[in-house]
Short mmCIF file of C-alpha atoms in Angstrom, two decimals:
data_model
loop_
_atom_site.label_atom_id
_atom_site.label_comp_id
_atom_site.label_asym_id
_atom_site.label_seq_id
_atom_site.Cartn_x
_atom_site.Cartn_y
_atom_site.Cartn_z
CA MET A 20 0.00 0.00 0.00
CA THR A 21 1.42 3.41 -0.98
CA ALA A 22 1.77 6.32 1.43
CA GLU A 23 -1.07 8.09 -0.37
CA GLN A 24 -3.35 5.04 0.01
CA LYS A 25 -2.49 4.78 3.70
CA LYS A 26 -3.29 8.46 4.14
CA GLY A 27 -6.66 7.98 2.42
CA ARG A 28 -7.44 5.00 4.61
CA ARG A 29 -6.48 6.93 7.73
CA THR A 30 -8.64 9.85 6.65
CA ARG A 31 -11.66 7.59 6.28
CA LEU A 32 -11.08 6.12 9.75
CA ASP A 33 -10.79 9.67 11.12
CA ASP A 34 -14.13 10.52 9.50
CA ILE A 35 -15.89 7.45 10.89
CA ALA A 36 -14.41 8.06 14.35
CA ALA A 37 -15.55 11.68 14.31
CA ARG A 38 -19.07 10.77 13.23
CA CYS A 39 -19.36 8.10 15.90
CA GLY A 40 -17.64 10.07 18.65
CA VAL A 41 -15.10 7.33 19.36
CA SER A 42 -11.35 6.87 18.91
CA ILE A 43 -9.70 5.68 15.72
CA SER A 44 -8.50 2.55 17.54
CA THR A 45 -12.08 1.74 18.54
CA VAL A 46 -13.17 2.11 14.91
CA SER A 47 -10.34 -0.14 13.77
CA ARG A 48 -11.19 -2.84 16.33
CA ALA A 49 -14.91 -2.64 15.55
CA LEU A 50 -14.29 -3.04 11.82
CA ALA A 51 -11.94 -5.96 12.41
CA GLY A 52 -14.47 -7.73 14.63
CA GLU A 53 -12.10 -7.75 17.59
CA LYS A 54 -13.28 -8.21 21.17
CA GLY A 55 -13.61 -5.36 23.63
CA VAL A 56 -16.03 -3.20 21.65
CA ARG A 57 -19.56 -2.79 22.99
CA PRO A 58 -22.23 -4.19 20.62
CA GLU A 59 -23.99 -0.85 20.22
CA ILE A 60 -20.69 0.88 19.35
CA ARG A 61 -19.77 -1.86 16.86
CA LYS A 62 -23.18 -1.51 15.23
CA LEU A 63 -22.84 2.28 15.00
CA VAL A 64 -19.35 2.04 13.50
CA LEU A 65 -20.41 -0.55 10.89
CA GLU A 66 -23.49 1.46 9.89
CA THR A 67 -21.43 4.65 9.60
CA ALA A 68 -18.73 2.89 7.60
CA SER A 69 -21.37 1.61 5.21
CA ALA A 70 -22.89 5.09 4.88
CA VAL A 71 -19.56 6.60 3.81
CA SER A 72 -18.84 3.64 1.49
CA TYR A 73 -15.85 2.51 3.53
CA ALA A 74 -14.50 -0.87 2.39
CA LEU A 75 -15.57 -3.12 5.24
CA PRO A 76 -13.61 -6.28 6.02
CA ALA A 77 -15.04 -9.05 3.88
CA SER A 78 -13.63 -12.01 5.79
CA VAL A 79 -15.15 -14.00 8.61
CA ALA A 80 -12.38 -16.60 8.43
CA GLY A 81 -11.88 -18.40 11.71
CA LYS A 82 -15.38 -17.63 12.98
CA LYS A 83 -17.59 -20.40 14.35
CA VAL A 84 -21.22 -20.89 13.31
CA MET A 85 -23.73 -23.21 14.96
CA LEU A 86 -25.86 -25.26 12.56
CA VAL A 87 -29.04 -26.41 14.28
CA ALA A 88 -30.98 -29.12 12.41
CA SER A 89 -34.36 -30.62 13.26
CA GLY A 90 -34.88 -34.31 13.84
CA ALA A 91 -36.82 -34.42 10.55
CA ALA A 92 -33.82 -33.00 8.71
CA MET A 93 -31.44 -35.48 10.30
CA ILE A 94 -33.42 -38.55 9.18
CA ASP A 95 -34.32 -37.01 5.82
CA TYR A 96 -31.73 -39.18 4.03
CA VAL A 97 -34.07 -42.16 4.47
CA ARG A 98 -36.77 -40.31 2.53
CA ASN A 99 -35.36 -38.17 -0.26
CA GLN A 100 -31.94 -36.78 0.72
CA PHE A 101 -33.03 -33.14 0.29
CA THR A 102 -31.09 -32.17 3.42
CA LEU A 103 -27.97 -33.95 2.19
CA HIS A 104 -27.71 -31.61 -0.78
CA VAL A 105 -28.38 -28.51 1.34
CA LEU A 106 -25.58 -29.58 3.69
CA GLU A 107 -23.22 -30.12 0.76
CA GLY A 108 -23.75 -26.50 -0.27
CA LEU A 109 -23.31 -25.28 3.28
CA ASN A 110 -20.11 -27.22 3.88
CA ALA A 111 -18.56 -26.15 0.58
CA ARG A 112 -19.33 -22.49 1.28
CA ALA A 113 -18.08 -22.74 4.86
CA SER A 114 -14.80 -24.18 3.61
CA ALA A 115 -14.41 -21.34 1.10
CA LEU A 116 -15.11 -18.70 3.75
CA GLY A 117 -12.96 -20.34 6.41
CA ILE A 118 -15.94 -20.75 8.75
CA GLU A 119 -16.20 -23.64 11.20
CA LEU A 120 -19.64 -25.27 11.28
CA ALA A 121 -20.69 -26.95 14.52
CA MET A 122 -23.71 -29.25 14.05
CA ARG A 123 -26.34 -29.45 16.79
CA PRO A 124 -29.34 -31.76 16.16
CA VAL A 125 -32.57 -30.94 18.01
CA ALA A 126 -35.28 -33.53 18.56
CA ASP A 127 -37.36 -31.94 21.32
CA LYS A 128 -37.85 -28.80 23.41
CA ALA A 129 -35.06 -29.79 25.81
CA ASP A 130 -32.61 -29.93 22.88
CA GLU A 131 -33.84 -26.55 21.65
CA ALA A 132 -33.34 -24.93 25.06
CA ARG A 133 -29.88 -26.49 25.32
CA VAL A 134 -28.61 -25.18 21.97
CA VAL A 135 -30.05 -21.70 22.58
CA ALA A 136 -28.29 -21.55 25.94
CA GLU A 137 -25.02 -22.73 24.38
CA MET A 138 -25.29 -20.15 21.63
CA ARG A 139 -26.02 -17.35 24.09
CA ASN A 140 -23.25 -18.27 26.52
CA ASP A 141 -20.45 -19.24 24.14
CA ALA A 142 -18.82 -16.08 22.78
CA GLY A 143 -16.99 -18.22 20.21
CA PHE A 144 -20.16 -18.55 18.13
CA GLY A 145 -20.66 -15.63 15.75
CA GLY A 146 -24.01 -16.76 14.37
CA MET A 147 -26.55 -19.54 13.99
CA LEU A 148 -28.15 -21.35 11.06
CA ILE A 149 -31.42 -23.21 11.75
CA LEU A 150 -32.26 -25.93 9.23
CA THR A 151 -35.83 -27.19 8.69
CA VAL A 152 -37.24 -25.98 12.03
CA ASP A 153 -40.73 -24.44 12.28
CA GLU A 154 -41.46 -24.62 16.01
CA GLU A 155 -42.52 -21.23 17.38
CA ASP A 156 -40.69 -21.66 20.71
CA MET A 157 -37.38 -22.18 18.91
CA LEU A 158 -37.93 -19.27 16.54
CA ALA A 159 -38.91 -16.93 19.37
CA ALA A 160 -35.89 -17.93 21.46
CA ALA A 161 -33.54 -17.53 18.49
CA SER A 162 -34.90 -14.05 17.77
CA ASP A 163 -33.87 -12.95 21.29
CA LEU A 164 -30.31 -14.27 21.12
CA GLY A 165 -28.70 -10.97 20.19
CA LYS A 166 -26.63 -12.78 17.56
CA PRO A 167 -27.23 -13.21 13.82
CA VAL A 168 -29.59 -16.07 12.94
CA VAL A 169 -30.71 -17.31 9.51
CA LEU A 170 -33.38 -19.94 8.87
CA VAL A 171 -32.63 -22.44 6.10
CA ASN A 172 -35.52 -24.11 4.24
CA SER A 173 -38.04 -22.55 6.62
CA ASP A 174 -39.34 -19.09 7.37
CA ASP A 175 -40.55 -16.99 10.26
CA PRO A 176 -44.12 -15.75 9.67
CA TYR A 177 -43.40 -12.74 11.91
CA MET A 178 -40.14 -11.87 10.10
CA ARG A 179 -38.17 -11.73 13.35
CA LEU A 180 -35.51 -13.85 11.65
CA SER A 181 -34.02 -13.74 8.18
CA SER A 182 -34.49 -16.83 6.04
CA VAL A 183 -33.51 -18.52 2.78
CA THR A 184 -35.93 -20.87 1.00
CA PRO A 185 -36.79 -21.99 -2.51
CA CYS A 186 -39.70 -20.05 -3.99
CA ASN A 187 -41.98 -22.95 -3.08
CA ARG A 188 -45.20 -21.29 -4.16
CA SER A 189 -43.97 -20.43 -7.65
CA ALA A 190 -42.31 -23.87 -7.96
CA ALA A 191 -45.67 -25.58 -7.59
CA PHE A 192 -47.34 -22.95 -9.78
CA ILE A 193 -45.04 -23.56 -12.75
CA ALA A 194 -45.34 -27.33 -12.30
CA ALA A 195 -49.14 -27.23 -12.28
CA GLU A 196 -49.16 -24.82 -15.20
CA ARG A 197 -46.99 -27.23 -17.21
CA LEU A 198 -49.65 -29.90 -16.68
CA ILE A 199 -52.51 -27.52 -17.46
CA LYS A 200 -50.88 -26.51 -20.75
CA ALA A 201 -50.75 -30.22 -21.62
CA GLY A 202 -54.54 -30.27 -21.31
CA HIS A 203 -54.88 -31.60 -17.76
CA GLN A 204 -57.70 -30.13 -15.68
CA ARG A 205 -58.06 -32.70 -12.91
CA ILE A 206 -54.63 -32.57 -11.27
CA LEU A 207 -54.19 -34.49 -8.03
CA PHE A 208 -51.83 -32.87 -5.50
CA MET A 209 -50.01 -35.24 -3.11
CA LEU A 210 -48.22 -33.95 -0.02
CA ARG A 211 -47.16 -34.69 3.49
CA PRO A 212 -48.67 -31.75 5.42
CA GLY A 213 -47.21 -30.03 8.48
CA ARG A 214 -44.53 -27.63 7.26
CA ARG A 215 -44.98 -24.06 6.03
CA THR A 216 -42.71 -24.72 3.06
CA ILE A 217 -45.02 -27.52 1.89
CA GLU A 218 -48.11 -25.39 2.49
CA ARG A 219 -46.56 -22.86 0.09
CA ARG A 220 -46.42 -25.60 -2.56
CA LEU A 221 -50.07 -26.44 -1.98
CA GLU A 222 -50.89 -22.75 -2.39
CA GLY A 223 -48.96 -22.67 -5.68
CA TRP A 224 -51.01 -25.59 -7.03
CA ARG A 225 -54.22 -23.76 -6.09
CA ASP A 226 -52.93 -20.52 -7.63
CA ALA A 227 -52.28 -22.20 -10.99
CA LEU A 228 -55.68 -23.89 -11.15
CA GLN A 229 -57.51 -20.70 -10.23
CA HIS A 230 -55.42 -18.65 -12.64
CA HIS A 231 -56.60 -20.90 -15.46
CA GLY A 232 -60.23 -20.92 -14.36
CA LEU A 233 -60.12 -24.43 -12.86
CA THR A 234 -61.49 -25.52 -9.51
CA ALA A 235 -59.07 -26.65 -6.81
CA ASP A 236 -61.40 -29.30 -5.43
CA ALA A 237 -60.69 -30.60 -1.95
CA ASP A 238 -60.96 -34.17 -3.24
CA LEU A 239 -57.90 -33.49 -5.41
CA VAL A 240 -55.65 -33.07 -2.37
CA LEU A 241 -54.17 -36.35 -1.15
CA GLU A 242 -52.32 -36.26 2.17
CA VAL A 243 -49.69 -38.88 2.98
CA ASP A 244 -48.28 -39.69 6.42
CA ASP A 245 -44.63 -39.51 5.33
CA TRP A 246 -42.41 -38.90 2.30
CA LEU A 247 -41.57 -42.56 1.75
CA PRO A 248 -42.35 -43.72 -1.83
CA GLU A 249 -44.13 -46.86 -0.64
CA LEU A 250 -46.56 -44.75 1.40
CA GLY A 251 -47.24 -42.63 -1.68
CA ALA A 252 -47.94 -45.77 -3.68
CA GLU A 253 -50.33 -47.09 -1.01
CA ALA A 254 -52.18 -43.77 -0.77
CA ILE A 255 -52.81 -43.46 -4.50
CA THR A 256 -53.82 -47.12 -4.74
CA ARG A 257 -56.42 -46.59 -2.00
CA LEU A 258 -57.73 -43.42 -3.65
CA VAL A 259 -58.19 -45.05 -7.06
CA GLY A 260 -59.70 -48.12 -5.47
CA ASP A 261 -62.26 -45.98 -3.63
CA LYS A 262 -63.08 -43.32 -6.23
CA GLY A 263 -61.78 -44.57 -9.54
CA LEU A 264 -59.30 -42.66 -11.65
CA CYS A 265 -60.71 -39.19 -10.90
CA PHE A 266 -57.67 -37.32 -12.25
CA THR A 267 -55.47 -37.29 -15.35
CA ALA A 268 -52.30 -35.98 -13.73
CA VAL A 269 -50.52 -36.07 -10.38
CA LEU A 270 -48.35 -33.29 -8.97
CA THR A 271 -46.51 -34.11 -5.76
CA ALA A 272 -44.88 -31.83 -3.20
CA GLY A 273 -41.69 -33.90 -3.43
CA ASP A 274 -40.03 -36.28 -5.88
CA SER A 275 -40.16 -39.20 -3.45
CA LEU A 276 -43.98 -39.11 -3.48
CA ALA A 277 -43.94 -38.82 -7.27
CA ASN A 278 -41.85 -41.98 -7.33
CA GLY A 279 -44.48 -43.66 -5.18
CA ALA A 280 -47.33 -42.38 -7.36
CA VAL A 281 -45.69 -43.85 -10.48
CA ARG A 282 -45.19 -47.20 -8.74
CA GLY A 283 -48.77 -47.31 -7.50
CA LEU A 284 -50.29 -46.39 -10.87
CA GLN A 285 -48.16 -48.89 -12.75
CA ALA A 286 -49.00 -51.65 -10.28
CA MET A 287 -52.70 -51.03 -11.03
CA GLY A 288 -52.05 -51.36 -14.75
CA TYR A 289 -51.93 -47.69 -15.76
CA ALA A 290 -49.20 -46.39 -18.05
CA VAL A 291 -47.26 -43.25 -17.13
CA PRO A 292 -47.54 -40.84 -18.90
CA GLN A 293 -49.94 -42.34 -21.47
CA ASP A 294 -52.81 -42.78 -19.00
CA VAL A 295 -51.70 -40.48 -16.18
CA SER A 296 -48.98 -37.82 -16.14
CA VAL A 297 -46.87 -37.49 -12.99
CA MET A 298 -44.72 -34.53 -11.98
CA GLY A 299 -42.60 -33.93 -8.89
CA ILE A 300 -40.88 -31.04 -7.17
CA ASP A 301 -37.20 -31.13 -6.02
CA ASP A 302 -35.25 -32.66 -8.93
CA LEU A 303 -33.41 -35.18 -6.81
CA PRO A 304 -30.60 -36.92 -8.75
CA GLN A 305 -32.30 -40.32 -8.62
CA SER A 306 -35.41 -38.92 -10.33
CA ALA A 307 -33.65 -39.03 -13.70
CA PHE A 308 -33.34 -42.82 -13.37
CA LEU A 309 -36.98 -43.66 -12.70
CA ASN A 310 -39.06 -45.47 -15.32
CA PRO A 311 -40.12 -43.22 -16.93
CA PRO A 312 -37.63 -40.50 -15.97
CA LEU A 313 -39.48 -38.00 -13.78
CA SER A 314 -40.44 -34.55 -15.00
CA THR A 315 -40.02 -32.24 -12.03
CA VAL A 316 -39.15 -28.75 -10.80
CA HIS A 317 -35.53 -28.13 -9.93
CA ILE A 318 -35.03 -26.81 -6.40
CA PRO A 319 -31.56 -25.27 -5.92
CA MET A 320 -30.78 -27.30 -2.81
CA ARG A 321 -27.02 -26.74 -2.64
CA GLU A 322 -27.50 -23.05 -3.35
CA LEU A 323 -29.90 -22.86 -0.40
CA GLY A 324 -27.09 -23.77 1.96
CA ALA A 325 -24.51 -21.51 0.31
CA THR A 326 -26.86 -18.52 0.13
CA ALA A 327 -27.91 -18.91 3.76
CA LEU A 328 -24.30 -18.87 4.90
CA ASP A 329 -23.55 -15.83 2.73
CA LEU A 330 -26.48 -14.00 4.31
CA LEU A 331 -25.32 -14.98 7.79
CA ARG A 332 -21.80 -13.77 6.96
CA ASP A 333 -23.18 -10.38 5.92
CA MET A 334 -25.15 -10.19 9.15
CA MET A 335 -22.07 -11.08 11.17
CA LEU A 336 -20.31 -8.16 9.46
CA GLY A 337 -23.24 -5.83 10.11
CA LEU A 338 -24.18 -5.55 6.43
CA ALA A 339 -27.56 -7.30 6.16
CA LEU A 340 -30.14 -5.01 7.71
CA PRO A 341 -33.11 -5.15 7.98
CA ARG A 342 -34.17 -8.78 8.30
CA ARG A 343 -35.07 -10.33 4.97
CA ARG A 344 -36.69 -13.36 3.37
CA VAL A 345 -34.67 -14.64 0.41
CA GLU A 346 -36.40 -16.96 -2.07
CA LEU A 347 -34.43 -18.74 -4.78
CA ALA A 348 -35.92 -19.24 -8.23
CA CYS A 349 -36.80 -22.74 -9.50
CA HIS A 350 -37.37 -24.13 -13.00
CA VAL A 351 -39.12 -27.02 -14.74
CA VAL A 352 -37.05 -30.02 -15.81
CA GLU A 353 -38.67 -31.91 -18.69
CA ARG A 354 -38.20 -35.67 -18.76
CA GLY A 355 -40.60 -38.46 -19.66
CA SER A 356 -43.44 -38.61 -17.15
CA VAL A 357 -45.71 -35.88 -18.59
CA ALA A 358 -47.75 -36.09 -21.81
CA ALA A 359 -50.77 -34.40 -23.33
CA VAL A 360 -54.06 -35.55 -21.82
CA ARG A 361 -55.71 -38.39 -23.77
CA HIS A 362 -58.83 -39.14 -21.72
CA PRO A 363 -60.26 -36.06 -19.96
CA VAL A 364 -62.08 -37.04 -16.78
CA ALA A 365 -65.82 -36.46 -16.99
CA ALA A 366 -68.41 -36.47 -14.25
CA ASP A 367 -68.49 -40.25 -14.42
CA HIS A 368 -64.85 -40.88 -13.51
CA ILE A 369 -62.80 -43.48 -15.31
CA LYS A 370 -62.89 -46.69 -13.29
CA PRO A 371 -59.75 -48.56 -12.25
CA ILE A 372 -58.49 -51.38 -14.43
CA THR A 373 -59.52 -54.78 -13.09
#
């Protein structure tokens, strides 16, 4: 750095110090993230530095971040491995930033209280990521930590916490619209209810039907107890056995249920997509190897993890104010499980093959 550059840098520190009413050394320590600076002074210095376009330190190397994951996320690999891909993105980004991730699984309220207490009491943690957690008690406690927190694959309805999710509502909208443009009007929606992210996908299915003047009948929503493909197959087999084939297409809230829907339909003698089109949401790698290969909506799972950590880093540096909800765009992936409708369902539904 030249003498002139050093002088310019010193001048900017002088300006920030004068505006904040603190010493240059305090400004320097606050910008470097060093200990010994009161939180309110650090916040004032960072905000002032940003206002005067001072080049803030861009590194959080060596910092420690707690990654809290729900019990559902931790056993997700049995179902569809969504969490696995999010964690891959998180770990790769943490390595690039030089951040240490410390995993803390939570299965109940006692676990939640324990990790919140650890986060609050351990000064070594600079921030927290919360993966696939919707419980209000946990969100409320995290919002009072006084440290940066970002939700991953979930959101806070009160916007107390920043979050990163796929655009779940538009993902389901574009999937349903793809089916509608192929002539399908009776589109069954399969889901495992219980999470806000999945409710957004249900809303997107309704949006698309209503946008095209179709009715989102309650009997077109099929709830499944879990994401396992075999449960999806059982559910659709029961539905067709009870009501006949009252739909021409199936859209599922996750690829694993789409896999189950294809299995169930084929076991009953229906051809996919000739008799029934099936479409998923997620674009899990194994979906390309189904028979037929599954048409789906790509969810940027790895990017979810990376983006969440980037947002947390900005918050740790005092750059990401106010709290925000980041939604990542999704897109349709065309494969072989969707075709133009051949037999529109009339009032007298098509009966199952016997």
